[in-house]
PDB file of C-alpha atoms in Angstrom:
ATOM      1  CA  MET A   1     -49.185 -60.842-127.853  1.00 32.00           C
ATOM      2  CA  GLU A   2     -47.892 -64.058-127.210  1.00 37.00           C
ATOM      3  CA  THR A   3     -47.355 -65.329-123.826  1.00 36.00           C
ATOM      4  CA  THR A   4     -46.798 -68.355-121.981  1.00 40.00           C
ATOM      5  CA  ALA A   5     -48.606 -67.413-118.826  1.00 40.00           C
ATOM      6  CA  LYS A   6     -50.024 -71.013-116.985  1.00 42.00           C
ATOM      7  CA  ASN A   7     -53.539 -70.768-115.583  1.00 39.00           C
ATOM      8  CA  SER A   8     -55.605 -73.924-114.634  1.00 41.00           C
ATOM      9  CA  PRO A   9     -55.717 -76.361-117.329  1.00 44.00           C
ATOM     10  CA  ASP A  10     -59.518 -76.679-116.650  1.00 51.00           C
ATOM     11  CA  HIS A  11     -59.767 -73.194-118.776  1.00 71.00           C
ATOM     12  CA  SER A  12     -57.738 -73.949-121.476  1.00 81.00           C
ATOM     13  CA  LEU A  13     -58.646 -74.557-125.027  1.00 84.00           C
ATOM     14  CA  HIS A  14     -56.540 -76.515-127.322  1.00 87.00           C
ATOM     15  CA  LEU A  15     -57.161 -75.291-131.063  1.00 88.00           C
ATOM     16  CA  VAL A  16     -55.594 -76.130-134.324  1.00 90.00           C
ATOM     17  CA  VAL A  17     -55.381 -72.825-136.241  1.00 92.00           C
ATOM     18  CA  LEU A  18     -54.698 -71.630-139.704  1.00 94.00           C
ATOM     19  CA  VAL A  19     -51.768 -68.939-139.351  1.00 96.00           C
ATOM     20  CA  PRO A  20     -51.555 -66.581-142.366  1.00 96.00           C
ATOM     21  CA  HIS A  21     -48.156 -65.417-143.476  1.00 95.00           C
ATOM     22  CA  ARG A  22     -46.773 -62.608-141.707  1.00 94.00           C
ATOM     23  CA  ASP A  23     -47.129 -60.467-144.824  1.00 95.00           C
ATOM     24  CA  CYS A  24     -50.913 -60.432-143.840  1.00 94.00           C
ATOM     25  CA  LEU A  25     -50.233 -58.854-140.297  1.00 94.00           C
ATOM     26  CA  PRO A  26     -50.576 -55.052-141.147  1.00 95.00           C
ATOM     27  CA  LEU A  27     -53.829 -55.477-142.877  1.00 94.00           C
ATOM     28  CA  LEU A  28     -54.964 -57.891-140.178  1.00 94.00           C
ATOM     29  CA  ASP A  29     -53.723 -55.028-137.506  1.00 94.00           C
ATOM     30  CA  GLU A  30     -55.626 -52.389-139.765  1.00 93.00           C
ATOM     31  CA  TYR A  31     -58.727 -54.535-139.564  1.00 92.00           C
ATOM     32  CA  ARG A  32     -58.610 -55.008-135.718  1.00 92.00           C
ATOM     33  CA  ARG A  33     -58.118 -51.399-135.232  1.00 92.00           C
ATOM     34  CA  ALA A  34     -61.456 -50.829-137.305  1.00 90.00           C
ATOM     35  CA  LEU A  35     -63.095 -53.542-134.967  1.00 88.00           C
ATOM     36  CA  PHE A  36     -61.997 -51.725-131.882  1.00 89.00           C
ATOM     37  CA  ALA A  37     -62.985 -48.122-133.270  1.00 88.00           C
ATOM     38  CA  ALA A  38     -66.709 -49.673-133.918  1.00 85.00           C
ATOM     39  CA  GLY A  39     -66.856 -50.413-130.228  1.00 84.00           C
ATOM     40  CA  LEU A  40     -65.576 -53.897-130.117  1.00 86.00           C
ATOM     41  CA  ALA A  41     -63.271 -53.907-126.768  1.00 86.00           C
ATOM     42  CA  GLY A  42     -62.187 -57.500-127.453  1.00 88.00           C
ATOM     43  CA  ALA A  43     -60.534 -56.744-130.937  1.00 89.00           C
ATOM     44  CA  TRP A  44     -57.115 -57.407-129.801  1.00 89.00           C
ATOM     45  CA  SER A  45     -57.973 -60.402-127.532  1.00 87.00           C
ATOM     46  CA  PHE A  46     -57.591 -63.193-130.014  1.00 89.00           C
ATOM     47  CA  PRO A  47     -54.232 -63.930-131.995  1.00 92.00           C
ATOM     48  CA  PRO A  48     -54.224 -63.183-135.791  1.00 93.00           C
ATOM     49  CA  VAL A  49     -55.004 -66.817-136.613  1.00 94.00           C
ATOM     50  CA  ALA A  50     -58.090 -68.832-137.793  1.00 92.00           C
ATOM     51  CA  PRO A  51     -59.532 -71.431-135.614  1.00 90.00           C
ATOM     52  CA  ILE A  52     -60.125 -74.767-137.537  1.00 86.00           C
ATOM     53  CA  ALA A  53     -61.201 -77.044-134.754  1.00 83.00           C
ATOM     54  CA  LEU A  54     -61.540 -77.477-130.969  1.00 83.00           C
ATOM     55  CA  LEU A  55     -59.398 -80.398-129.710  1.00 83.00           C
ATOM     56  CA  GLY A  56     -59.356 -82.438-126.864  1.00 83.00           C
ATOM     57  CA  ALA A  57     -55.443 -82.376-126.903  1.00 84.00           C
ATOM     58  CA  PRO A  58     -52.813 -80.693-129.099  1.00 88.00           C
ATOM     59  CA  LEU A  59     -52.116 -82.391-132.282  1.00 88.00           C
ATOM     60  CA  PRO A  60     -48.729 -84.418-133.075  1.00 89.00           C
ATOM     61  CA  ALA A  61     -46.386 -82.817-135.352  1.00 92.00           C
ATOM     62  CA  GLY A  62     -46.663 -85.608-137.838  1.00 90.00           C
ATOM     63  CA  THR A  63     -50.402 -85.116-137.860  1.00 86.00           C
ATOM     64  CA  LEU A  64     -50.123 -81.468-138.234  1.00 90.00           C
ATOM     65  CA  LYS A  65     -47.410 -82.060-141.200  1.00 92.00           C
ATOM     66  CA  ALA A  66     -49.941 -84.320-143.082  1.00 88.00           C
ATOM     67  CA  LEU A  67     -52.895 -82.170-142.583  1.00 87.00           C
ATOM     68  CA  ALA A  68     -50.683 -79.380-143.917  1.00 90.00           C
ATOM     69  CA  ALA A  69     -49.964 -81.358-146.969  1.00 90.00           C
ATOM     70  CA  GLU A  70     -53.754 -82.223-147.348  1.00 86.00           C
ATOM     71  CA  LEU A  71     -55.027 -78.661-146.935  1.00 87.00           C
ATOM     72  CA  ARG A  72     -52.393 -77.752-149.690  1.00 90.00           C
ATOM     73  CA  ARG A  73     -53.681 -80.622-152.003  1.00 87.00           C
ATOM     74  CA  LEU A  74     -57.386 -79.561-151.489  1.00 85.00           C
ATOM     75  CA  LEU A  75     -56.627 -75.742-152.129  1.00 88.00           C
ATOM     76  CA  GLY A  76     -54.414 -76.332-155.200  1.00 88.00           C
ATOM     77  CA  ASN A  77     -53.160 -73.355-156.654  1.00 89.00           C
ATOM     78  CA  ARG A  78     -56.071 -71.463-155.242  1.00 90.00           C
ATOM     79  CA  LYS A  79     -55.703 -68.549-152.948  1.00 92.00           C
ATOM     80  CA  ILE A  80     -57.576 -68.659-149.122  1.00 92.00           C
ATOM     81  CA  VAL A  81     -59.894 -65.484-149.290  1.00 92.00           C
ATOM     82  CA  SER A  82     -61.608 -63.497-146.372  1.00 90.00           C
ATOM     83  CA  GLY A  83     -65.568 -62.891-146.749  1.00 86.00           C
ATOM     84  CA  PRO A  84     -67.955 -61.030-144.896  1.00 83.00           C
ATOM     85  CA  ALA A  85     -67.580 -60.935-140.882  1.00 80.00           C
ATOM     86  CA  ALA A  86     -69.848 -63.134-139.112  1.00 80.00           C
ATOM     87  CA  GLY A  87     -69.913 -64.471-135.261  1.00 75.00           C
ATOM     88  CA  CYS A  88     -69.450 -67.848-133.888  1.00 72.00           C
ATOM     89  CA  VAL A  89     -68.963 -69.512-130.591  1.00 69.00           C
ATOM     90  CA  ALA A  90     -65.983 -71.340-129.344  1.00 64.00           C
ATOM     91  CA  PRO A  91     -67.276 -73.912-126.944  1.00 59.00           C
ATOM     92  CA  GLY A  92     -65.235 -74.306-123.550  1.00 51.00           C
ATOM     93  CA  LYS A  93     -65.467 -75.359-119.909  1.00 44.00           C
ATOM     94  CA  THR A  94     -65.714 -73.556-116.561  1.00 37.00           C
ATOM     95  CA  ALA A  95     -63.631 -75.278-113.763  1.00 38.00           C
ATOM     96  CA  GLY A  96     -66.593 -76.900-112.479  1.00 39.00           C
ATOM     97  CA  GLY A  97     -67.126 -78.665-116.328  1.00 40.00           C
ATOM     98  CA  ALA A  98     -70.011 -76.545-117.048  1.00 36.00           C
ATOM     99  CA  SER A  99     -70.373 -75.627-120.711  1.00 40.00           C
ATOM    100  CA  ARG A 100     -69.377 -72.114-121.668  1.00 50.00           C
ATOM    101  CA  GLY A 101     -68.344 -70.541-124.847  1.00 64.00           C
ATOM    102  CA  ILE A 102     -66.346 -67.807-126.178  1.00 75.00           C
ATOM    103  CA  ARG A 103     -68.117 -65.353-129.083  1.00 81.00           C
ATOM    104  CA  LEU A 104     -65.770 -64.493-131.674  1.00 85.00           C
ATOM    105  CA  PHE A 105     -66.536 -62.025-134.495  1.00 87.00           C
ATOM    106  CA  GLY A 106     -64.702 -61.658-137.684  1.00 88.00           C
ATOM    107  CA  PRO A 107     -64.255 -62.222-141.353  1.00 90.00           C
ATOM    108  CA  VAL A 108     -65.004 -65.746-142.666  1.00 88.00           C
ATOM    109  CA  LEU A 109     -62.355 -67.576-144.492  1.00 90.00           C
ATOM    110  CA  ASP A 110     -63.634 -69.031-147.904  1.00 85.00           C
ATOM    111  CA  LEU A 111     -62.943 -72.543-147.083  1.00 81.00           C
ATOM    112  CA  PRO A 112     -66.003 -74.756-148.219  1.00 71.00           C
ATOM    113  CA  TRP A 113     -63.989 -78.369-148.180  1.00 67.00           C
ATOM    114  CA  LEU A 114     -62.862 -77.770-144.563  1.00 67.00           C
ATOM    115  CA  PRO A 115     -65.700 -79.506-142.761  1.00 59.00           C
ATOM    116  CA  CYS A 116     -64.940 -82.775-144.839  1.00 56.00           C
ATOM    117  CA  LEU A 117     -61.146 -82.221-143.855  1.00 59.00           C
ATOM    118  CA  SER A 118     -61.909 -81.986-140.134  1.00 53.00           C
ATOM    119  CA  ARG A 119     -63.929 -85.183-140.086  1.00 52.00           C
ATOM    120  CA  LEU A 120     -61.636 -87.269-141.907  1.00 47.00           C
ATOM    121  CA  SER A 121     -58.273 -86.293-140.471  1.00 58.00           C
ATOM    122  CA  LEU A 122     -59.318 -84.974-137.074  1.00 57.00           C
ATOM    123  CA  ALA A 123     -61.892 -87.524-136.100  1.00 54.00           C
ATOM    124  CA  GLU A 124     -60.812 -88.595-132.759  1.00 63.00           C
ATOM    125  CA  GLU A 125     -59.197 -85.463-131.344  1.00 66.00           C
ATOM    126  CA  THR A 126     -62.059 -83.174-132.492  1.00 70.00           C
ATOM    127  CA  LEU A 127     -64.469 -81.858-130.069  1.00 69.00           C
ATOM    128  CA  PHE A 128     -65.732 -79.127-132.237  1.00 72.00           C
ATOM    129  CA  PRO A 129     -64.773 -78.417-136.008  1.00 72.00           C
ATOM    130  CA  TRP A 130     -65.508 -74.815-137.421  1.00 76.00           C
ATOM    131  CA  GLU A 131     -67.333 -75.043-140.570  1.00 74.00           C
ATOM    132  CA  LYS A 132     -66.837 -71.277-141.299  1.00 80.00           C
ATOM    133  CA  PRO A 133     -63.463 -70.227-139.808  1.00 86.00           C
ATOM    134  CA  VAL A 134     -63.029 -66.578-138.738  1.00 88.00           C
ATOM    135  CA  LEU A 135     -59.533 -64.896-139.087  1.00 91.00           C
ATOM    136  CA  ALA A 136     -58.415 -62.732-136.160  1.00 86.00           C
ATOM    137  CA  PRO A 137     -61.456 -62.572-134.543  1.00 86.00           C
ATOM    138  CA  ALA A 138     -62.513 -59.914-132.055  1.00 87.00           C
ATOM    139  CA  VAL A 139     -63.807 -61.818-128.855  1.00 86.00           C
ATOM    140  CA  LEU A 140     -67.335 -60.593-127.739  1.00 84.00           C
ATOM    141  CA  ASP A 141     -68.704 -60.173-124.078  1.00 80.00           C
ATOM    142  CA  PRO A 142     -71.889 -62.256-123.840  1.00 75.00           C
ATOM    143  CA  ARG A 143     -73.647 -59.126-123.271  1.00 76.00           C
ATOM    144  CA  GLU A 144     -72.184 -57.556-126.633  1.00 78.00           C
ATOM    145  CA  ARG A 145     -73.960 -57.058-129.798  1.00 76.00           C
ATOM    146  CA  VAL A 146     -72.683 -58.111-133.221  1.00 74.00           C
ATOM    147  CA  PRO A 147     -71.946 -54.904-135.194  1.00 71.00           C
ATOM    148  CA  ASP A 148     -74.612 -53.835-137.720  1.00 69.00           C
ATOM    149  CA  LYS A 149     -72.069 -52.292-139.780  1.00 70.00           C
ATOM    150  CA  HIS A 150     -70.072 -54.258-142.049  1.00 71.00           C
ATOM    151  CA  ILE A 151     -66.105 -53.654-141.773  1.00 79.00           C
ATOM    152  CA  PRO A 152     -64.959 -54.855-144.812  1.00 80.00           C
ATOM    153  CA  LEU A 153     -61.312 -56.974-145.233  1.00 86.00           C
ATOM    154  CA  ALA A 154     -60.132 -57.818-148.396  1.00 87.00           C
ATOM    155  CA  LEU A 155     -57.558 -60.155-147.717  1.00 91.00           C
ATOM    156  CA  SER A 156     -56.193 -63.254-149.895  1.00 92.00           C
ATOM    157  CA  PHE A 157     -53.184 -65.380-149.440  1.00 94.00           C
ATOM    158  CA  ARG A 158     -51.476 -68.794-150.501  1.00 92.00           C
ATOM    159  CA  ALA A 159     -48.828 -68.890-147.618  1.00 95.00           C
ATOM    160  CA  ALA A 160     -50.041 -70.318-144.430  1.00 95.00           C
ATOM    161  CA  ALA A 161     -49.215 -72.639-141.652  1.00 96.00           C
ATOM    162  CA  LEU A 162     -51.163 -75.153-139.218  1.00 94.00           C
ATOM    163  CA  ALA A 163     -50.324 -74.872-135.617  1.00 95.00           C
ATOM    164  CA  ASN A 164     -51.841 -75.919-132.104  1.00 94.00           C
ATOM    165  CA  LEU A 165     -52.632 -73.090-130.074  1.00 92.00           C
ATOM    166  CA  VAL A 166     -53.701 -73.166-126.490  1.00 90.00           C
ATOM    167  CA  LEU A 167     -55.997 -70.389-125.330  1.00 85.00           C
ATOM    168  CA  ARG A 168     -56.357 -69.528-121.519  1.00 81.00           C
ATOM    169  CA  PRO A 169     -58.600 -66.957-119.816  1.00 77.00           C
ATOM    170  CA  ALA A 170     -56.704 -64.628-117.871  1.00 71.00           C
ATOM    171  CA  SER A 171     -59.333 -64.643-115.222  1.00 62.00           C
ATOM    172  CA  CYS A 172     -61.899 -67.517-113.900  1.00 51.00           C
ATOM    173  CA  GLY A 173     -64.784 -64.780-114.619  1.00 49.00           C
ATOM    174  CA  GLU A 174     -67.575 -65.497-116.989  1.00 48.00           C
ATOM    175  CA  ALA A 175     -66.915 -62.716-119.161  1.00 49.00           C
ATOM    176  CA  GLY A 176     -63.937 -60.675-120.224  1.00 60.00           C
ATOM    177  CA  TYR A 177     -61.548 -59.784-122.844  1.00 65.00           C
ATOM    178  CA  SER A 178     -58.116 -61.016-121.311  1.00 69.00           C
ATOM    179  CA  PHE A 179     -56.679 -64.266-122.875  1.00 76.00           C
ATOM    180  CA  ALA A 180     -53.098 -65.493-122.824  1.00 78.00           C
ATOM    181  CA  TRP A 181     -52.330 -67.770-125.734  1.00 83.00           C
ATOM    182  CA  GLU A 182     -49.162 -70.145-126.870  1.00 86.00           C
ATOM    183  CA  THR A 183     -48.660 -71.190-130.319  1.00 88.00           C
ATOM    184  CA  GLY A 184     -46.970 -74.149-131.133  1.00 90.00           C
ATOM    185  CA  PRO A 185     -44.488 -74.808-134.171  1.00 95.00           C
ATOM    186  CA  LEU A 186     -45.720 -73.796-137.649  1.00 96.00           C
ATOM    187  CA  PHE A 187     -46.350 -76.337-140.150  1.00 96.00           C
ATOM    188  CA  TRP A 188     -46.350 -74.592-143.701  1.00 96.00           C
ATOM    189  CA  LEU A 189     -48.541 -75.594-146.209  1.00 94.00           C
ATOM    190  CA  PRO A 190     -46.291 -77.071-148.984  1.00 94.00           C
ATOM    191  CA  LYS A 191     -45.980 -74.606-152.162  1.00 89.00           C
ATOM    192  CA  PRO A 192     -48.349 -75.639-154.844  1.00 81.00           C
TER     193      PRO A 192
END
C-alpha cells in the first residue's frame, strides 16, 4: 500500500531506501505472508524496501543519482543477496521530541561496504546509517519478541533503485503497526 496521507511532520521519518526490482515482489509477498503466519502482526506495515539511512530531510535527485552510481561501482557485477533475518531499531521522535524507535525484523542484505558509503556520501544528511539493512521488514510492537524460528528467504537481485521514503505513523500512540508511506522517484543503479 502506497499512500500520501499527511500527518504531523514531527512523527515523519525520512529514509533513503534500496528498492529491489518488481520481479522480487512475489517472493517478498510470500515471505511477508510467512512472517504474518508466524505471528508477526506488523508483517505488512513497512514497504518492500530496505532502509539504508535515516535522514534529516529527503535527498536531492542529484545526490540519489550519484549514490546509485556509486552503489553500482561498489557492487560491480555481484548480486545483492538476502541473509538470515535479524531485528533492528529505526530511531524516531515523538511529538514532544523524545526519542522513540520503530523495531524492524527481516532478512539482512549482504552489503558489507554500506557503512563506508553512508559515511562518505550521506555525511551531512544522515542521522542514522544502517550497517545491516533489512529487506521488507515486519514492524514489531515494543512488547513483541523476535521469532525464535528462522523463516528463510532466498533472494538475490542485481536490478535495484534508490529512493527517498517518508514513513508516518497513522496514529500518535507509542505502539502500533499502522504506517503510511510515500516513495519518491526511483534512481536505478546503472547496469554493470
